[in-house]
PDB file of C-alpha atoms in Angstrom:
ATOM      1  CA  MET A  17      37.423-122.766   2.172  1.00 67.00           C
ATOM      2  CA  PRO A  18      35.187-120.830  -1.229  1.00 75.00           C
ATOM      3  CA  ALA A  19      35.389-117.201  -1.274  1.00 77.00           C
ATOM      4  CA  ALA A  20      31.456-117.113  -0.621  1.00 77.00           C
ATOM      5  CA  SER A  21      31.989-118.800   2.581  1.00 79.00           C
ATOM      6  CA  ARG A  22      34.699-116.463   3.748  1.00 80.00           C
ATOM      7  CA  THR A  23      32.667-113.465   3.117  1.00 85.00           C
ATOM      8  CA  TRP A  24      29.703-114.737   4.779  1.00 84.00           C
ATOM      9  CA  LEU A  25      31.933-115.877   7.971  1.00 79.00           C
ATOM     10  CA  LEU A  26      33.451-112.184   7.494  1.00 80.00           C
ATOM     11  CA  ILE A  27      29.900-110.288   7.782  1.00 84.00           C
ATOM     12  CA  LEU A  28      29.170-112.774  10.618  1.00 79.00           C
ATOM     13  CA  ALA A  29      32.365-111.743  12.283  1.00 78.00           C
ATOM     14  CA  MET A  30      31.686-107.910  11.865  1.00 79.00           C
ATOM     15  CA  THR A  31      28.421-107.915  13.049  1.00 78.00           C
ATOM     16  CA  ALA A  32      29.552-109.765  16.391  1.00 73.00           C
ATOM     17  CA  VAL A  33      32.042-107.383  16.847  1.00 73.00           C
ATOM     18  CA  LEU A  34      29.623-104.568  16.388  1.00 71.00           C
ATOM     19  CA  SER A  35      26.991-105.749  18.517  1.00 68.00           C
ATOM     20  CA  ALA A  36      29.550-106.486  21.268  1.00 61.00           C
ATOM     21  CA  CYS A  37      30.754-102.870  21.541  1.00 61.00           C
ATOM     22  CA  GLY A  38      27.368-101.857  22.273  1.00 60.00           C
ATOM     23  CA  PHE A  39      26.776 -99.989  19.044  1.00 54.00           C
ATOM     24  CA  HIS A  40      22.998 -99.028  18.486  1.00 49.00           C
ATOM     25  CA  LEU A  41      21.421 -96.468  16.133  1.00 49.00           C
ATOM     26  CA  ARG A  42      20.218 -93.046  17.817  1.00 52.00           C
ATOM     27  CA  GLY A  43      16.774 -93.476  18.430  1.00 54.00           C
ATOM     28  CA  SER A  44      13.919 -90.640  18.993  1.00 59.00           C
ATOM     29  CA  ALA A  45      14.373 -88.005  21.702  1.00 62.00           C
ATOM     30  CA  ASN A  46      12.890 -89.037  24.954  1.00 79.00           C
ATOM     31  CA  LEU A  47      12.148 -85.783  26.248  1.00 86.00           C
ATOM     32  CA  PRO A  48      11.016 -85.423  30.176  1.00 87.00           C
ATOM     33  CA  PHE A  49       8.277 -83.557  29.890  1.00 88.00           C
ATOM     34  CA  LYS A  50       4.891 -83.468  28.069  1.00 91.00           C
ATOM     35  CA  SER A  51       4.499 -80.173  26.554  1.00 92.00           C
ATOM     36  CA  LEU A  52       7.019 -77.777  25.703  1.00 93.00           C
ATOM     37  CA  TYR A  53       6.753 -73.995  24.736  1.00 95.00           C
ATOM     38  CA  MET A  54       9.517 -72.452  22.317  1.00 95.00           C
ATOM     39  CA  THR A  55      10.688 -68.815  22.199  1.00 94.00           C
ATOM     40  CA  PHE A  56      11.790 -68.955  18.589  1.00 93.00           C
ATOM     41  CA  GLY A  57      10.559 -66.611  15.737  1.00 89.00           C
ATOM     42  CA  ALA A  58       7.624 -67.861  13.896  1.00 85.00           C
ATOM     43  CA  ASN A  59      10.136 -68.391  10.804  1.00 91.00           C
ATOM     44  CA  SER A  60      13.407 -69.418  12.334  1.00 93.00           C
ATOM     45  CA  PRO A  61      14.622 -72.423  10.299  1.00 95.00           C
ATOM     46  CA  LEU A  62      16.307 -73.760  13.797  1.00 95.00           C
ATOM     47  CA  GLY A  63      13.024 -73.382  15.564  1.00 95.00           C
ATOM     48  CA  ILE A  64      11.314 -75.382  12.833  1.00 95.00           C
ATOM     49  CA  GLU A  65      13.720 -78.149  12.621  1.00 96.00           C
ATOM     50  CA  LEU A  66      13.651 -78.458  16.576  1.00 95.00           C
ATOM     51  CA  LYS A  67      10.251 -78.525  16.687  1.00 94.00           C
ATOM     52  CA  ARG A  68       9.970 -81.160  13.802  1.00 95.00           C
ATOM     53  CA  ASN A  69      12.432 -83.272  15.696  1.00 94.00           C
ATOM     54  CA  ILE A  70      10.306 -82.940  18.989  1.00 93.00           C
ATOM     55  CA  LEU A  71       6.962 -84.087  17.348  1.00 92.00           C
ATOM     56  CA  ALA A  72       8.627 -87.067  16.039  1.00 90.00           C
ATOM     57  CA  SER A  73      10.019 -88.324  19.110  1.00 82.00           C
ATOM     58  CA  GLY A  74       5.888 -88.695  19.720  1.00 81.00           C
ATOM     59  CA  ASN A  75       5.765 -88.224  23.304  1.00 86.00           C
ATOM     60  CA  THR A  76       6.134 -84.223  23.823  1.00 91.00           C
ATOM     61  CA  GLN A  77       3.590 -81.717  22.195  1.00 92.00           C
ATOM     62  CA  VAL A  78       5.121 -78.274  21.530  1.00 93.00           C
ATOM     63  CA  LEU A  79       2.744 -75.605  22.219  1.00 93.00           C
ATOM     64  CA  THR A  80       2.105 -72.235  20.545  1.00 91.00           C
ATOM     65  CA  SER A  81       1.976 -70.214  23.884  1.00 91.00           C
ATOM     66  CA  ALA A  82       3.743 -70.618  27.445  1.00 90.00           C
ATOM     67  CA  GLU A  83       0.211 -71.462  29.164  1.00 92.00           C
ATOM     68  CA  GLY A  84      -0.192 -74.882  30.113  1.00 91.00           C
ATOM     69  CA  ALA A  85       3.276 -75.666  28.853  1.00 93.00           C
ATOM     70  CA  GLU A  86       5.300 -77.921  31.623  1.00 93.00           C
ATOM     71  CA  ALA A  87       8.887 -76.379  30.374  1.00 93.00           C
ATOM     72  CA  THR A  88       9.679 -73.591  28.166  1.00 95.00           C
ATOM     73  CA  LEU A  89      12.890 -73.416  26.221  1.00 95.00           C
ATOM     74  CA  GLU A  90      13.726 -69.471  25.826  1.00 96.00           C
ATOM     75  CA  VAL A  91      16.360 -68.610  23.605  1.00 96.00           C
ATOM     76  CA  LEU A  92      18.594 -65.991  24.618  1.00 96.00           C
ATOM     77  CA  ALA A  93      20.832 -65.536  21.879  1.00 95.00           C
ATOM     78  CA  GLU A  94      21.204 -66.929  18.194  1.00 95.00           C
ATOM     79  CA  THR A  95      24.004 -65.866  15.956  1.00 95.00           C
ATOM     80  CA  ARG A  96      25.900 -66.321  12.712  1.00 95.00           C
ATOM     81  CA  GLU A  97      29.240 -65.209  12.094  1.00 96.00           C
ATOM     82  CA  LYS A  98      32.077 -65.211   9.346  1.00 94.00           C
ATOM     83  CA  VAL A  99      35.460 -64.396  10.136  1.00 94.00           C
ATOM     84  CA  VAL A 100      38.658 -64.335   8.280  1.00 92.00           C
ATOM     85  CA  LEU A 101      41.055 -67.077   9.013  1.00 90.00           C
ATOM     86  CA  THR A 102      43.835 -66.734   6.709  1.00 90.00           C
ATOM     87  CA  THR A 103      44.903 -64.472   3.739  1.00 90.00           C
ATOM     88  CA  ASN A 104      46.913 -64.410   0.613  1.00 90.00           C
ATOM     89  CA  SER A 105      50.017 -62.853  -0.487  1.00 89.00           C
ATOM     90  CA  SER A 106      47.607 -59.503  -1.741  1.00 88.00           C
ATOM     91  CA  GLY A 107      45.705 -59.221   1.409  1.00 88.00           C
ATOM     92  CA  ARG A 108      42.538 -60.990   0.266  1.00 88.00           C
ATOM     93  CA  ALA A 109      40.768 -63.721   2.427  1.00 88.00           C
ATOM     94  CA  SER A 110      41.679 -67.307   1.252  1.00 89.00           C
ATOM     95  CA  GLU A 111      40.001 -69.121   3.948  1.00 93.00           C
ATOM     96  CA  TYR A 112      36.933 -68.038   6.671  1.00 93.00           C
ATOM     97  CA  MET A 113      35.642 -69.673   9.808  1.00 95.00           C
ATOM     98  CA  LEU A 114      31.942 -69.797  10.026  1.00 95.00           C
ATOM     99  CA  TYR A 115      30.631 -69.576  13.614  1.00 97.00           C
ATOM    100  CA  TYR A 116      26.863 -70.614  14.591  1.00 97.00           C
ATOM    101  CA  ARG A 117      26.252 -69.896  18.195  1.00 97.00           C
ATOM    102  CA  LEU A 118      22.667 -70.266  20.435  1.00 97.00           C
ATOM    103  CA  THR A 119      22.236 -69.567  23.933  1.00 97.00           C
ATOM    104  CA  PHE A 120      19.178 -70.827  25.962  1.00 97.00           C
ATOM    105  CA  ARG A 121      17.794 -72.039  28.751  1.00 96.00           C
ATOM    106  CA  VAL A 122      14.737 -74.065  29.876  1.00 95.00           C
ATOM    107  CA  THR A 123      12.549 -73.244  32.777  1.00 94.00           C
ATOM    108  CA  ASP A 124       9.455 -75.578  34.229  1.00 92.00           C
ATOM    109  CA  ALA A 125       5.966 -74.004  34.622  1.00 90.00           C
ATOM    110  CA  GLN A 126       6.996 -72.392  38.105  1.00 92.00           C
ATOM    111  CA  LYS A 127       9.902 -70.454  36.310  1.00 91.00           C
ATOM    112  CA  LYS A 128      12.322 -72.571  38.201  1.00 93.00           C
ATOM    113  CA  GLU A 129      15.454 -73.373  35.800  1.00 92.00           C
ATOM    114  CA  LEU A 130      15.736 -76.775  34.566  1.00 92.00           C
ATOM    115  CA  LEU A 131      18.938 -76.179  32.396  1.00 93.00           C
ATOM    116  CA  PRO A 132      20.595 -72.718  33.285  1.00 95.00           C
ATOM    117  CA  ALA A 133      21.890 -70.410  30.276  1.00 95.00           C
ATOM    118  CA  THR A 134      23.976 -73.057  27.818  1.00 95.00           C
ATOM    119  CA  GLN A 135      25.658 -71.558  25.068  1.00 97.00           C
ATOM    120  CA  ILE A 136      26.317 -73.837  22.181  1.00 97.00           C
ATOM    121  CA  THR A 137      28.937 -72.619  19.631  1.00 97.00           C
ATOM    122  CA  LEU A 138      29.815 -74.655  16.402  1.00 96.00           C
ATOM    123  CA  LYS A 139      32.467 -73.780  13.728  1.00 96.00           C
ATOM    124  CA  ARG A 140      32.990 -74.612  10.234  1.00 95.00           C
ATOM    125  CA  ASP A 141      36.165 -73.285   8.204  1.00 94.00           C
ATOM    126  CA  ILE A 142      35.768 -72.686   4.379  1.00 92.00           C
ATOM    127  CA  SER A 143      38.339 -71.798   1.841  1.00 91.00           C
ATOM    128  CA  TYR A 144      37.663 -68.865  -0.420  1.00 88.00           C
ATOM    129  CA  ASN A 145      38.667 -68.229  -4.250  1.00 84.00           C
ATOM    130  CA  SER A 146      37.110 -65.098  -6.064  1.00 80.00           C
ATOM    131  CA  SER A 147      36.777 -67.084  -9.227  1.00 83.00           C
ATOM    132  CA  GLN A 148      34.565 -69.706  -7.504  1.00 86.00           C
ATOM    133  CA  GLU A 149      32.106 -67.079  -6.124  1.00 84.00           C
ATOM    134  CA  LEU A 150      28.863 -68.713  -6.529  1.00 88.00           C
ATOM    135  CA  SER A 151      29.699 -72.055  -5.497  1.00 88.00           C
ATOM    136  CA  LYS A 152      31.445 -70.889  -2.404  1.00 89.00           C
ATOM    137  CA  ALA A 153      28.161 -69.153  -1.339  1.00 90.00           C
ATOM    138  CA  ALA A 154      26.230 -72.021  -1.954  1.00 93.00           C
ATOM    139  CA  GLU A 155      28.904 -74.411   0.290  1.00 93.00           C
ATOM    140  CA  GLU A 156      28.723 -71.723   3.084  1.00 93.00           C
ATOM    141  CA  VAL A 157      24.759 -72.236   2.778  1.00 94.00           C
ATOM    142  CA  LEU A 158      25.293 -75.648   3.098  1.00 95.00           C
ATOM    143  CA  LEU A 159      27.570 -75.707   5.937  1.00 95.00           C
ATOM    144  CA  TYR A 160      25.185 -73.258   8.040  1.00 95.00           C
ATOM    145  CA  ARG A 161      22.593 -75.798   7.260  1.00 96.00           C
ATOM    146  CA  ASP A 162      24.575 -78.639   8.542  1.00 96.00           C
ATOM    147  CA  MET A 163      25.460 -76.889  11.541  1.00 96.00           C
ATOM    148  CA  GLN A 164      21.783 -76.150  12.163  1.00 96.00           C
ATOM    149  CA  SER A 165      20.957 -80.032  12.240  1.00 96.00           C
ATOM    150  CA  ASP A 166      23.991 -80.812  14.402  1.00 97.00           C
ATOM    151  CA  MET A 167      22.522 -77.872  16.701  1.00 97.00           C
ATOM    152  CA  VAL A 168      19.299 -79.307  16.695  1.00 96.00           C
ATOM    153  CA  GLN A 169      20.858 -82.904  18.037  1.00 95.00           C
ATOM    154  CA  GLN A 170      22.891 -81.085  20.557  1.00 96.00           C
ATOM    155  CA  ILE A 171      20.030 -79.195  22.095  1.00 95.00           C
ATOM    156  CA  LEU A 172      17.693 -82.474  22.063  1.00 94.00           C
ATOM    157  CA  ARG A 173      20.388 -84.489  23.907  1.00 93.00           C
ATOM    158  CA  ARG A 174      20.708 -81.580  26.576  1.00 94.00           C
ATOM    159  CA  LEU A 175      17.048 -81.455  26.852  1.00 93.00           C
ATOM    160  CA  THR A 176      16.765 -85.447  27.159  1.00 91.00           C
ATOM    161  CA  ALA A 177      19.478 -85.149  29.897  1.00 90.00           C
ATOM    162  CA  ILE A 178      17.469 -82.859  32.023  1.00 88.00           C
ATOM    163  CA  LYS A 179      15.604 -85.387  33.729  1.00 65.00           C
ATOM    164  CA  THR A 180      18.764 -87.551  34.800  1.00 47.00           C
ATOM    165  CA  ALA A 181      19.971 -84.404  36.356  1.00 49.00           C
ATOM    166  CA  GLN A 182      17.089 -83.977  38.748  1.00 51.00           C
ATOM    167  CA  PRO A 183      18.652 -83.910  42.207  1.00 50.00           C
ATOM    168  CA  THR A 184      18.158 -87.185  44.016  1.00 46.00           C
ATOM    169  CA  GLN A 185      17.682 -87.658  47.899  1.00 47.00           C
ATOM    170  CA  PRO A 186      20.989 -87.583  49.791  1.00 49.00           C
ATOM    171  CA  GLU A 187      22.139 -90.838  51.495  1.00 50.00           C
ATOM    172  CA  ALA A 188      21.630 -90.921  55.060  1.00 51.00           C
ATOM    173  CA  ALA A 189      25.293 -90.827  56.598  1.00 51.00           C
ATOM    174  CA  PRO A 190      26.393 -93.856  58.668  1.00 53.00           C
ATOM    175  CA  ALA A 191      26.023 -93.301  62.219  1.00 54.00           C
ATOM    176  CA  THR A 192      29.810 -92.657  63.405  1.00 59.00           C
ATOM    177  CA  VAL A 193      31.036 -94.724  66.265  1.00 58.00           C
ATOM    178  CA  PRO A 194      33.567 -92.935  68.274  1.00 61.00           C
ATOM    179  CA  ALA A 195      37.125 -94.669  68.331  1.00 62.00           C
ATOM    180  CA  PRO A 196      37.862 -96.471  71.657  1.00 64.00           C
ATOM    181  CA  VAL A 197      40.083 -94.851  73.761  1.00 64.00           C
ATOM    182  CA  PRO A 198      43.794 -96.599  74.739  1.00 65.00           C
ATOM    183  CA  VAL A 199      44.117 -97.666  78.281  1.00 65.00           C
ATOM    184  CA  PRO A 200      47.790 -96.962  79.324  1.00 66.00           C
ATOM    185  CA  ALA A 201      49.208-100.162  80.369  1.00 66.00           C
ATOM    186  CA  LYS A 202      50.459-100.373  84.300  1.00 60.00           C
TER     187      LYS A 202
END
C-alpha cells in the first residue's frame, strides 16, 4: 500500500474516532436571559472581557444600569494574591502560588436569586529567580491574564447552566394500593 494512501486512511480513521466520541468545538454561550447588568468597575479587565464574550454570543445585551435588565450579575469580591510556596536554603522565595478569586451572585429583576453567592478560585504556581526579575514579572502578568480568561469561561458556563437549573414541576406520585390482607387458613 503506498504511503500516501496510508496517510489518508489514518486521517480518515482519526476523523471517524473523533466524531464518534462526541467531540465538538465549544460554541458561543447561550445565556438564558436577553439582558444582563454587571456590577464590575468601569475599567475592570475581567468585566470588559466578560462583556465582550457575552456580546459575542449575540443573544444577550449587557446594560449599563440595572433598570430593565432581566438579570444582574453582582460582584461580591475579586482578589488577586501571591503566596510564597517554597524557599531556598538562604530563606528567599523560590516559588510562588498565584491566586485569583471571584465571588459573585446572579439575581433576576425581582431580586430573586438565580445563582447564590458562588466563589471561583484559580491558582497557578510560578518559580522565582532574582537574576530573572523582569522576565518573572512579565510571566506573572501573563499568568494572571490566562487566569482571567479562564475565569470568564467558568462564569459563562455557570450563567448558561442557570436555565437548566430552573425547578421543574414534581411528577405526581403514583396512587398507593393497599396490600391485600392475608386470610388465615382454617
